[in-house]
JSON list of C-alpha atoms in Angstrom, two decimals:
[
{"chain": "A", "resi": 545, "resn": "ASP", "atom": "CA", "xyz": [36.88, 5.28, 107.79]},
{"chain": "A", "resi": 546, "resn": "THR", "atom": "CA", "xyz": [36.64, 6.49, 104.13]},
{"chain": "A", "resi": 547, "resn": "ALA", "atom": "CA", "xyz": [36.31, 3.66, 102.19]},
{"chain": "A", "resi": 548, "resn": "VAL", "atom": "CA", "xyz": [36.86, 5.16, 98.09]},
{"chain": "A", "resi": 549, "resn": "SER", "atom": "CA", "xyz": [38.65, 8.68, 98.96]},
{"chain": "A", "resi": 550, "resn": "GLN", "atom": "CA", "xyz": [39.51, 11.43, 95.82]},
{"chain": "A", "resi": 551, "resn": "THR", "atom": "CA", "xyz": [42.21, 14.57, 95.58]},
{"chain": "A", "resi": 552, "resn": "PRO", "atom": "CA", "xyz": [41.56, 16.93, 94.97]},
{"chain": "A", "resi": 553, "resn": "LYS", "atom": "CA", "xyz": [37.87, 17.65, 95.65]},
{"chain": "A", "resi": 554, "resn": "TYR", "atom": "CA", "xyz": [37.70, 20.76, 93.29]},
{"chain": "A", "resi": 555, "resn": "LEU", "atom": "CA", "xyz": [40.43, 21.31, 90.52]},
{"chain": "A", "resi": 556, "resn": "VAL", "atom": "CA", "xyz": [39.86, 24.63, 88.65]},
{"chain": "A", "resi": 557, "resn": "THR", "atom": "CA", "xyz": [42.35, 24.98, 85.52]},
{"chain": "A", "resi": 558, "resn": "GLN", "atom": "CA", "xyz": [43.60, 26.59, 82.08]},
{"chain": "A", "resi": 559, "resn": "MET", "atom": "CA", "xyz": [42.81, 24.89, 78.81]},
{"chain": "A", "resi": 560, "resn": "GLY", "atom": "CA", "xyz": [46.15, 22.74, 77.68]},
{"chain": "A", "resi": 561, "resn": "ASN", "atom": "CA", "xyz": [47.55, 22.11, 80.87]},
{"chain": "A", "resi": 562, "resn": "ASP", "atom": "CA", "xyz": [48.14, 18.70, 82.34]},
{"chain": "A", "resi": 563, "resn": "LYS", "atom": "CA", "xyz": [46.62, 17.51, 85.78]},
{"chain": "A", "resi": 564, "resn": "SER", "atom": "CA", "xyz": [45.92, 14.51, 87.44]},
{"chain": "A", "resi": 565, "resn": "ILE", "atom": "CA", "xyz": [43.48, 12.56, 89.69]},
{"chain": "A", "resi": 566, "resn": "LYS", "atom": "CA", "xyz": [44.35, 10.70, 92.67]},
{"chain": "A", "resi": 567, "resn": "CYS", "atom": "CA", "xyz": [41.83, 8.12, 93.81]},
{"chain": "A", "resi": 568, "resn": "GLU", "atom": "CA", "xyz": [42.78, 5.13, 96.58]},
{"chain": "A", "resi": 569, "resn": "GLN", "atom": "CA", "xyz": [40.22, 2.60, 98.10]},
{"chain": "A", "resi": 570, "resn": "ASN", "atom": "CA", "xyz": [41.01, 0.48, 101.59]},
{"chain": "A", "resi": 571, "resn": "LEU", "atom": "CA", "xyz": [38.40, -2.11, 101.04]},
{"chain": "A", "resi": 572, "resn": "GLY", "atom": "CA", "xyz": [40.90, -4.24, 99.74]},
{"chain": "A", "resi": 573, "resn": "HIS", "atom": "CA", "xyz": [39.10, -4.62, 96.03]},
{"chain": "A", "resi": 574, "resn": "ASP", "atom": "CA", "xyz": [40.44, -5.93, 92.86]},
{"chain": "A", "resi": 575, "resn": "THR", "atom": "CA", "xyz": [38.75, -3.71, 90.59]},
{"chain": "A", "resi": 576, "resn": "MET", "atom": "CA", "xyz": [38.78, -0.15, 90.57]},
{"chain": "A", "resi": 577, "resn": "TYR", "atom": "CA", "xyz": [36.98, 2.26, 87.80]},
{"chain": "A", "resi": 578, "resn": "TRP", "atom": "CA", "xyz": [36.70, 6.08, 86.38]},
{"chain": "A", "resi": 579, "resn": "TYR", "atom": "CA", "xyz": [33.67, 7.18, 85.63]},
{"chain": "A", "resi": 580, "resn": "LYS", "atom": "CA", "xyz": [32.54, 10.97, 84.16]},
{"chain": "A", "resi": 581, "resn": "GLN", "atom": "CA", "xyz": [29.54, 12.12, 84.96]},
{"chain": "A", "resi": 582, "resn": "ASP", "atom": "CA", "xyz": [28.91, 15.25, 82.60]},
{"chain": "A", "resi": 583, "resn": "SER", "atom": "CA", "xyz": [26.75, 18.84, 83.07]},
{"chain": "A", "resi": 584, "resn": "LYS", "atom": "CA", "xyz": [23.51, 16.96, 82.06]},
{"chain": "A", "resi": 585, "resn": "LYS", "atom": "CA", "xyz": [24.03, 14.43, 84.66]},
{"chain": "A", "resi": 586, "resn": "PHE", "atom": "CA", "xyz": [25.01, 11.85, 82.49]},
{"chain": "A", "resi": 587, "resn": "LEU", "atom": "CA", "xyz": [27.63, 9.07, 84.21]},
{"chain": "A", "resi": 588, "resn": "LYS", "atom": "CA", "xyz": [29.61, 6.94, 82.17]},
{"chain": "A", "resi": 589, "resn": "ILE", "atom": "CA", "xyz": [32.37, 4.61, 82.47]},
{"chain": "A", "resi": 590, "resn": "MET", "atom": "CA", "xyz": [35.55, 5.51, 81.54]},
{"chain": "A", "resi": 591, "resn": "PHE", "atom": "CA", "xyz": [38.00, 3.07, 82.68]},
{"chain": "A", "resi": 592, "resn": "SER", "atom": "CA", "xyz": [38.75, 0.02, 84.72]},
{"chain": "A", "resi": 593, "resn": "TYR", "atom": "CA", "xyz": [41.59, -1.93, 86.19]},
{"chain": "A", "resi": 594, "resn": "ASN", "atom": "CA", "xyz": [41.72, -5.10, 87.68]},
{"chain": "A", "resi": 595, "resn": "ASN", "atom": "CA", "xyz": [44.38, -6.03, 89.73]},
{"chain": "A", "resi": 596, "resn": "LYS", "atom": "CA", "xyz": [46.23, -3.05, 87.78]},
{"chain": "A", "resi": 597, "resn": "GLU", "atom": "CA", "xyz": [45.93, -4.35, 84.99]},
{"chain": "A", "resi": 598, "resn": "LEU", "atom": "CA", "xyz": [43.43, -2.22, 82.02]},
{"chain": "A", "resi": 599, "resn": "ILE", "atom": "CA", "xyz": [40.26, -3.89, 81.43]},
{"chain": "A", "resi": 600, "resn": "ILE", "atom": "CA", "xyz": [37.75, -1.75, 79.77]},
{"chain": "A", "resi": 601, "resn": "ASN", "atom": "CA", "xyz": [38.76, 1.80, 78.17]},
{"chain": "A", "resi": 602, "resn": "GLU", "atom": "CA", "xyz": [35.44, 2.95, 76.95]},
{"chain": "A", "resi": 603, "resn": "THR", "atom": "CA", "xyz": [37.01, 5.05, 74.08]},
{"chain": "A", "resi": 604, "resn": "VAL", "atom": "CA", "xyz": [38.64, 7.80, 75.95]},
{"chain": "A", "resi": 605, "resn": "PRO", "atom": "CA", "xyz": [40.61, 10.03, 74.18]},
{"chain": "A", "resi": 606, "resn": "ASN", "atom": "CA", "xyz": [44.33, 9.31, 74.52]},
{"chain": "A", "resi": 607, "resn": "ARG", "atom": "CA", "xyz": [44.92, 12.51, 76.46]},
{"chain": "A", "resi": 608, "resn": "PHE", "atom": "CA", "xyz": [43.39, 10.35, 79.41]},
{"chain": "A", "resi": 609, "resn": "SER", "atom": "CA", "xyz": [45.63, 7.92, 80.89]},
{"chain": "A", "resi": 610, "resn": "PRO", "atom": "CA", "xyz": [44.90, 5.84, 83.58]},
{"chain": "A", "resi": 611, "resn": "LYS", "atom": "CA", "xyz": [47.96, 4.56, 86.13]},
{"chain": "A", "resi": 612, "resn": "SER", "atom": "CA", "xyz": [47.20, 1.95, 88.69]},
{"chain": "A", "resi": 613, "resn": "PRO", "atom": "CA", "xyz": [50.55, 2.07, 91.17]},
{"chain": "A", "resi": 614, "resn": "ASP", "atom": "CA", "xyz": [49.06, -0.78, 93.30]},
{"chain": "A", "resi": 615, "resn": "LYS", "atom": "CA", "xyz": [45.63, -2.34, 93.85]},
{"chain": "A", "resi": 616, "resn": "ALA", "atom": "CA", "xyz": [44.47, 0.64, 96.09]},
{"chain": "A", "resi": 617, "resn": "HIS", "atom": "CA", "xyz": [45.62, 3.31, 93.82]},
{"chain": "A", "resi": 618, "resn": "LEU", "atom": "CA", "xyz": [43.84, 4.19, 90.48]},
{"chain": "A", "resi": 619, "resn": "ASN", "atom": "CA", "xyz": [44.97, 7.51, 89.22]},
{"chain": "A", "resi": 620, "resn": "LEU", "atom": "CA", "xyz": [43.96, 9.54, 86.05]},
{"chain": "A", "resi": 621, "resn": "HIS", "atom": "CA", "xyz": [46.29, 12.01, 84.55]},
{"chain": "A", "resi": 622, "resn": "ILE", "atom": "CA", "xyz": [44.68, 14.28, 81.71]},
{"chain": "A", "resi": 623, "resn": "ASN", "atom": "CA", "xyz": [47.03, 15.91, 79.34]},
{"chain": "A", "resi": 624, "resn": "SER", "atom": "CA", "xyz": [46.07, 19.43, 77.09]},
{"chain": "A", "resi": 625, "resn": "LEU", "atom": "CA", "xyz": [43.15, 19.73, 79.02]},
{"chain": "A", "resi": 626, "resn": "GLU", "atom": "CA", "xyz": [39.66, 20.69, 76.78]},
{"chain": "A", "resi": 627, "resn": "LEU", "atom": "CA", "xyz": [36.71, 23.15, 78.05]},
{"chain": "A", "resi": 628, "resn": "GLY", "atom": "CA", "xyz": [34.84, 19.93, 77.06]},
{"chain": "A", "resi": 629, "resn": "ASP", "atom": "CA", "xyz": [36.56, 18.06, 79.65]},
{"chain": "A", "resi": 630, "resn": "SER", "atom": "CA", "xyz": [34.77, 19.91, 82.70]},
{"chain": "A", "resi": 631, "resn": "ALA", "atom": "CA", "xyz": [32.75, 17.09, 84.08]},
{"chain": "A", "resi": 632, "resn": "VAL", "atom": "CA", "xyz": [32.87, 15.54, 87.71]},
{"chain": "A", "resi": 633, "resn": "TYR", "atom": "CA", "xyz": [35.10, 12.56, 88.22]},
{"chain": "A", "resi": 634, "resn": "PHE", "atom": "CA", "xyz": [34.10, 9.25, 90.39]},
{"chain": "A", "resi": 635, "resn": "CYS", "atom": "CA", "xyz": [36.33, 6.98, 91.37]},
{"chain": "A", "resi": 636, "resn": "ALA", "atom": "CA", "xyz": [35.12, 3.43, 92.09]},
{"chain": "A", "resi": 637, "resn": "SER", "atom": "CA", "xyz": [35.97, 0.19, 93.49]},
{"chain": "A", "resi": 638, "resn": "SER", "atom": "CA", "xyz": [34.40, -3.40, 94.05]},
{"chain": "A", "resi": 639, "resn": "GLN", "atom": "CA", "xyz": [35.29, -6.97, 94.23]},
{"chain": "A", "resi": 640, "resn": "MET", "atom": "CA", "xyz": [32.22, -8.72, 92.43]},
{"chain": "A", "resi": 641, "resn": "GLY", "atom": "CA", "xyz": [29.07, -7.15, 93.67]},
{"chain": "A", "resi": 642, "resn": "GLU", "atom": "CA", "xyz": [28.28, -3.47, 94.62]},
{"chain": "A", "resi": 643, "resn": "GLN", "atom": "CA", "xyz": [30.60, -1.15, 93.48]},
{"chain": "A", "resi": 644, "resn": "PHE", "atom": "CA", "xyz": [31.84, 1.86, 96.18]},
{"chain": "A", "resi": 645, "resn": "PHE", "atom": "CA", "xyz": [32.05, 5.41, 94.67]},
{"chain": "A", "resi": 646, "resn": "GLY", "atom": "CA", "xyz": [34.31, 8.21, 96.05]},
{"chain": "A", "resi": 647, "resn": "PRO", "atom": "CA", "xyz": [32.88, 11.17, 96.82]},
{"chain": "A", "resi": 648, "resn": "GLY", "atom": "CA", "xyz": [34.40, 13.05, 93.23]},
{"chain": "A", "resi": 649, "resn": "THR", "atom": "CA", "xyz": [36.23, 15.40, 91.83]},
{"chain": "A", "resi": 650, "resn": "ARG", "atom": "CA", "xyz": [34.77, 18.27, 89.92]},
{"chain": "A", "resi": 651, "resn": "LEU", "atom": "CA", "xyz": [37.19, 19.53, 87.25]},
{"chain": "A", "resi": 652, "resn": "THR", "atom": "CA", "xyz": [36.55, 22.94, 85.56]},
{"chain": "A", "resi": 653, "resn": "VAL", "atom": "CA", "xyz": [38.46, 23.86, 82.31]},
{"chain": "A", "resi": 654, "resn": "LEU", "atom": "CA", "xyz": [38.82, 27.58, 81.82]},
{"chain": "B", "resi": 75, "resn": "ASP", "atom": "CA", "xyz": [23.81, -5.23, 79.49]},
{"chain": "B", "resi": 76, "resn": "ALA", "atom": "CA", "xyz": [20.19, -4.83, 78.99]},
{"chain": "B", "resi": 77, "resn": "LYS", "atom": "CA", "xyz": [18.49, -1.33, 78.33]},
{"chain": "B", "resi": 78, "resn": "THR", "atom": "CA", "xyz": [15.95, -0.01, 81.49]},
{"chain": "B", "resi": 79, "resn": "THR", "atom": "CA", "xyz": [13.61, 2.72, 81.50]},
{"chain": "B", "resi": 80, "resn": "GLN", "atom": "CA", "xyz": [12.13, 4.48, 84.66]},
{"chain": "B", "resi": 81, "resn": "PRO", "atom": "CA", "xyz": [9.93, 7.52, 84.82]},
{"chain": "B", "resi": 82, "resn": "PRO", "atom": "CA", "xyz": [12.01, 10.42, 84.60]},
{"chain": "B", "resi": 83, "resn": "SER", "atom": "CA", "xyz": [10.40, 11.84, 88.31]},
{"chain": "B", "resi": 84, "resn": "MET", "atom": "CA", "xyz": [8.60, 10.85, 91.11]},
{"chain": "B", "resi": 85, "resn": "ASP", "atom": "CA", "xyz": [7.73, 12.40, 94.49]},
{"chain": "B", "resi": 86, "resn": "CYS", "atom": "CA", "xyz": [6.50, 10.91, 97.88]},
{"chain": "B", "resi": 87, "resn": "ALA", "atom": "CA", "xyz": [5.39, 12.17, 100.89]},
{"chain": "B", "resi": 88, "resn": "GLU", "atom": "CA", "xyz": [7.74, 11.48, 104.09]},
{"chain": "B", "resi": 89, "resn": "GLY", "atom": "CA", "xyz": [6.94, 8.75, 106.17]},
{"chain": "B", "resi": 90, "resn": "ARG", "atom": "CA", "xyz": [4.87, 7.12, 103.31]},
{"chain": "B", "resi": 91, "resn": "ALA", "atom": "CA", "xyz": [6.38, 3.84, 101.21]},
{"chain": "B", "resi": 92, "resn": "ALA", "atom": "CA", "xyz": [8.20, 5.22, 97.67]},
{"chain": "B", "resi": 93, "resn": "ASN", "atom": "CA", "xyz": [7.54, 2.89, 95.05]},
{"chain": "B", "resi": 94, "resn": "LEU", "atom": "CA", "xyz": [10.32, 3.09, 92.02]},
{"chain": "B", "resi": 95, "resn": "PRO", "atom": "CA", "xyz": [9.48, 1.07, 88.66]},
{"chain": "B", "resi": 96, "resn": "CYS", "atom": "CA", "xyz": [11.52, -0.28, 86.23]},
{"chain": "B", "resi": 97, "resn": "ASN", "atom": "CA", "xyz": [11.30, -2.04, 83.26]},
{"chain": "B", "resi": 98, "resn": "HIS", "atom": "CA", "xyz": [14.23, -4.41, 82.21]},
{"chain": "B", "resi": 99, "resn": "SER", "atom": "CA", "xyz": [12.12, -6.43, 79.13]},
{"chain": "B", "resi": 100, "resn": "THR", "atom": "CA", "xyz": [15.40, -7.46, 77.08]},
{"chain": "B", "resi": 101, "resn": "ILE", "atom": "CA", "xyz": [17.25, -8.42, 80.46]},
{"chain": "B", "resi": 102, "resn": "SER", "atom": "CA", "xyz": [19.06, -11.52, 80.06]},
{"chain": "B", "resi": 103, "resn": "GLY", "atom": "CA", "xyz": [19.45, -14.84, 82.47]},
{"chain": "B", "resi": 104, "resn": "ASN", "atom": "CA", "xyz": [22.31, -13.87, 83.96]},
{"chain": "B", "resi": 105, "resn": "GLU", "atom": "CA", "xyz": [21.95, -10.30, 84.37]},
{"chain": "B", "resi": 106, "resn": "TYR", "atom": "CA", "xyz": [21.12, -8.62, 87.75]},
{"chain": "B", "resi": 107, "resn": "VAL", "atom": "CA", "xyz": [19.40, -5.76, 88.79]},
{"chain": "B", "resi": 108, "resn": "TYR", "atom": "CA", "xyz": [20.87, -3.20, 90.83]},
{"chain": "B", "resi": 109, "resn": "TRP", "atom": "CA", "xyz": [19.69, 0.19, 92.41]},
{"chain": "B", "resi": 110, "resn": "TYR", "atom": "CA", "xyz": [22.06, 2.88, 92.84]},
{"chain": "B", "resi": 111, "resn": "ARG", "atom": "CA", "xyz": [21.17, 6.20, 94.22]},
{"chain": "B", "resi": 112, "resn": "GLN", "atom": "CA", "xyz": [23.29, 9.70, 93.78]},
{"chain": "B", "resi": 113, "resn": "ILE", "atom": "CA", "xyz": [22.14, 12.01, 96.29]},
{"chain": "B", "resi": 114, "resn": "HIS", "atom": "CA", "xyz": [22.83, 16.16, 95.12]},
{"chain": "B", "resi": 115, "resn": "SER", "atom": "CA", "xyz": [26.82, 16.25, 94.65]},
{"chain": "B", "resi": 116, "resn": "GLN", "atom": "CA", "xyz": [27.60, 12.88, 96.23]},
{"chain": "B", "resi": 117, "resn": "GLY", "atom": "CA", "xyz": [28.91, 10.15, 94.64]},
{"chain": "B", "resi": 118, "resn": "PRO", "atom": "CA", "xyz": [26.51, 6.72, 93.44]},
{"chain": "B", "resi": 119, "resn": "GLN", "atom": "CA", "xyz": [25.33, 4.49, 96.70]},
{"chain": "B", "resi": 120, "resn": "TYR", "atom": "CA", "xyz": [24.56, 0.84, 96.21]},
{"chain": "B", "resi": 121, "resn": "ILE", "atom": "CA", "xyz": [20.93, 0.31, 97.59]},
{"chain": "B", "resi": 122, "resn": "ILE", "atom": "CA", "xyz": [20.19, -2.90, 96.29]},
{"chain": "B", "resi": 123, "resn": "HIS", "atom": "CA", "xyz": [20.44, -5.95, 93.62]},
{"chain": "B", "resi": 124, "resn": "GLY", "atom": "CA", "xyz": [18.90, -9.45, 92.87]},
{"chain": "B", "resi": 125, "resn": "LEU", "atom": "CA", "xyz": [18.47, -11.77, 90.08]},
{"chain": "B", "resi": 126, "resn": "LYS", "atom": "CA", "xyz": [14.96, -13.32, 90.31]},
{"chain": "B", "resi": 127, "resn": "ASN", "atom": "CA", "xyz": [14.17, -13.64, 94.22]},
{"chain": "B", "resi": 128, "resn": "ASN", "atom": "CA", "xyz": [12.95, -10.56, 96.03]},
{"chain": "B", "resi": 129, "resn": "GLU", "atom": "CA", "xyz": [15.27, -9.04, 98.09]},
{"chain": "B", "resi": 130, "resn": "THR", "atom": "CA", "xyz": [15.52, -6.87, 101.31]},
{"chain": "B", "resi": 131, "resn": "ASN", "atom": "CA", "xyz": [18.06, -5.29, 103.56]},
{"chain": "B", "resi": 132, "resn": "GLU", "atom": "CA", "xyz": [17.97, -2.08, 105.91]},
{"chain": "B", "resi": 133, "resn": "MET", "atom": "CA", "xyz": [17.83, 0.48, 103.25]},
{"chain": "B", "resi": 134, "resn": "ALA", "atom": "CA", "xyz": [15.20, -1.22, 100.87]},
{"chain": "B", "resi": 135, "resn": "SER", "atom": "CA", "xyz": [13.21, -4.23, 99.01]},
{"chain": "B", "resi": 136, "resn": "LEU", "atom": "CA", "xyz": [13.76, -5.23, 95.78]},
{"chain": "B", "resi": 137, "resn": "ILE", "atom": "CA", "xyz": [10.78, -7.13, 93.90]},
{"chain": "B", "resi": 138, "resn": "ILE", "atom": "CA", "xyz": [11.46, -8.54, 90.53]},
{"chain": "B", "resi": 139, "resn": "THR", "atom": "CA", "xyz": [8.44, -9.81, 88.21]},
{"chain": "B", "resi": 140, "resn": "GLU", "atom": "CA", "xyz": [8.31, -13.73, 87.86]},
{"chain": "B", "resi": 141, "resn": "ASP", "atom": "CA", "xyz": [9.17, -12.85, 84.06]},
{"chain": "B", "resi": 142, "resn": "ARG", "atom": "CA", "xyz": [12.21, -10.55, 85.10]},
{"chain": "B", "resi": 143, "resn": "LYS", "atom": "CA", "xyz": [10.88, -7.98, 82.68]},
{"chain": "B", "resi": 144, "resn": "SER", "atom": "CA", "xyz": [10.33, -5.49, 85.44]},
{"chain": "B", "resi": 145, "resn": "SER", "atom": "CA", "xyz": [10.86, -4.60, 89.19]},
{"chain": "B", "resi": 146, "resn": "THR", "atom": "CA", "xyz": [9.96, -2.35, 92.17]},
{"chain": "B", "resi": 147, "resn": "LEU", "atom": "CA", "xyz": [12.28, -0.86, 94.41]},
{"chain": "B", "resi": 148, "resn": "ILE", "atom": "CA", "xyz": [10.71, -0.13, 97.66]},
{"chain": "B", "resi": 149, "resn": "LEU", "atom": "CA", "xyz": [11.64, 2.24, 100.33]},
{"chain": "B", "resi": 150, "resn": "PRO", "atom": "CA", "xyz": [9.64, 1.42, 103.15]},
{"chain": "B", "resi": 151, "resn": "HIS", "atom": "CA", "xyz": [9.01, 4.91, 104.91]},
{"chain": "B", "resi": 152, "resn": "ALA", "atom": "CA", "xyz": [10.62, 7.04, 102.92]},
{"chain": "B", "resi": 153, "resn": "THR", "atom": "CA", "xyz": [12.44, 10.02, 105.14]},
{"chain": "B", "resi": 154, "resn": "LEU", "atom": "CA", "xyz": [13.55, 13.67, 103.26]},
{"chain": "B", "resi": 155, "resn": "ARG", "atom": "CA", "xyz": [17.22, 12.48, 103.08]},
{"chain": "B", "resi": 156, "resn": "ASP", "atom": "CA", "xyz": [16.00, 10.15, 100.65]},
{"chain": "B", "resi": 157, "resn": "THR", "atom": "CA", "xyz": [15.21, 12.89, 97.69]},
{"chain": "B", "resi": 158, "resn": "ALA", "atom": "CA", "xyz": [18.24, 11.43, 95.25]},
{"chain": "B", "resi": 159, "resn": "VAL", "atom": "CA", "xyz": [18.12, 10.66, 91.65]},
{"chain": "B", "resi": 160, "resn": "TYR", "atom": "CA", "xyz": [17.72, 6.35, 91.35]},
{"chain": "B", "resi": 161, "resn": "TYR", "atom": "CA", "xyz": [19.30, 4.39, 89.11]},
{"chain": "B", "resi": 162, "resn": "CYS", "atom": "CA", "xyz": [18.10, 0.83, 87.68]},
{"chain": "B", "resi": 163, "resn": "ILE", "atom": "CA", "xyz": [20.91, -1.35, 85.96]},
{"chain": "B", "resi": 164, "resn": "ALA", "atom": "CA", "xyz": [20.91, -4.27, 84.79]},
{"chain": "B", "resi": 165, "resn": "ARG", "atom": "CA", "xyz": [24.42, -5.95, 84.97]},
{"chain": "B", "resi": 166, "resn": "GLY", "atom": "CA", "xyz": [26.03, -8.90, 83.74]},
{"chain": "B", "resi": 167, "resn": "ASN", "atom": "CA", "xyz": [28.42, -10.86, 86.48]},
{"chain": "B", "resi": 168, "resn": "ALA", "atom": "CA", "xyz": [31.66, -9.12, 87.18]},
{"chain": "B", "resi": 169, "resn": "GLY", "atom": "CA", "xyz": [33.17, -11.86, 85.74]},
{"chain": "B", "resi": 170, "resn": "GLY", "atom": "CA", "xyz": [32.43, -11.45, 82.64]},
{"chain": "B", "resi": 171, "resn": "THR", "atom": "CA", "xyz": [34.09, -9.63, 79.94]},
{"chain": "B", "resi": 172, "resn": "SER", "atom": "CA", "xyz": [32.26, -6.51, 81.35]},
{"chain": "B", "resi": 173, "resn": "TYR", "atom": "CA", "xyz": [34.14, -6.66, 84.40]},
{"chain": "B", "resi": 174, "resn": "GLY", "atom": "CA", "xyz": [31.38, -5.49, 86.13]},
{"chain": "B", "resi": 175, "resn": "LYS", "atom": "CA", "xyz": [30.87, -2.28, 84.71]},
{"chain": "B", "resi": 176, "resn": "LEU", "atom": "CA", "xyz": [27.85, 0.12, 85.50]},
{"chain": "B", "resi": 177, "resn": "THR", "atom": "CA", "xyz": [25.67, 1.60, 82.30]},
{"chain": "B", "resi": 178, "resn": "PHE", "atom": "CA", "xyz": [23.84, 4.41, 84.02]},
{"chain": "B", "resi": 179, "resn": "GLY", "atom": "CA", "xyz": [20.39, 5.61, 82.14]},
{"chain": "B", "resi": 180, "resn": "GLN", "atom": "CA", "xyz": [19.05, 9.26, 83.26]},
{"chain": "B", "resi": 181, "resn": "GLY", "atom": "CA", "xyz": [17.19, 7.26, 86.38]},
{"chain": "B", "resi": 182, "resn": "THR", "atom": "CA", "xyz": [14.26, 8.70, 88.39]},
{"chain": "B", "resi": 183, "resn": "ILE", "atom": "CA", "xyz": [14.27, 11.75, 90.62]},
{"chain": "B", "resi": 184, "resn": "LEU", "atom": "CA", "xyz": [12.37, 11.06, 93.46]},
{"chain": "B", "resi": 185, "resn": "THR", "atom": "CA", "xyz": [11.63, 13.99, 95.50]},
{"chain": "B", "resi": 186, "resn": "VAL", "atom": "CA", "xyz": [10.41, 13.44, 99.34]},
{"chain": "B", "resi": 187, "resn": "HIS", "atom": "CA", "xyz": [8.08, 16.06, 100.73]},
{"chain": "B", "resi": 188, "resn": "PRO", "atom": "CA", "xyz": [7.43, 16.68, 104.12]}
]
């Protein structure tokens, strides 16, 4: 059984479009995260939600809006996509200790 | 979270122990040392963590110096599948204001060769 899943795995889109990435965890964890890994392979936290409440927002542009309909889901909606948004986006979840990461969504903005 | 410093790359022969060092000289008393790895194109994978004592699990061992300023991750019998980027992260308790966010550095690229 997949612990943290993301859809889609690949996303290719044009500049200016709006897109969403979905994340689901079946571990019963309270906290979920979004990380971004850019072309230079730096992994950086974007958001963290705890029990559906936004806890961390690491100076991410307003075009990025996370939404947590319930504890098991944390979706990422991106408006007006820009070239610089091209990256791999990882979702993760944790309870208190280690974080479990999803397989990533590779977003390419043309 | 305290800054960590790791060598950019290391090599290891298959079947031998891989010893990956990490410096965290400014680590505070309540910060844990976490190790994750990222195999090409996959999500990061948790390996092990510790506070003061040495730790061992089915994947690896973690040796933390007495002054806690450095640590070593040991993969006892490296295989080709252990080729990955290894990240050493100093992190406070998840219940604190950071809520457990991980601050990744550049990590060490470990290449295990036949």
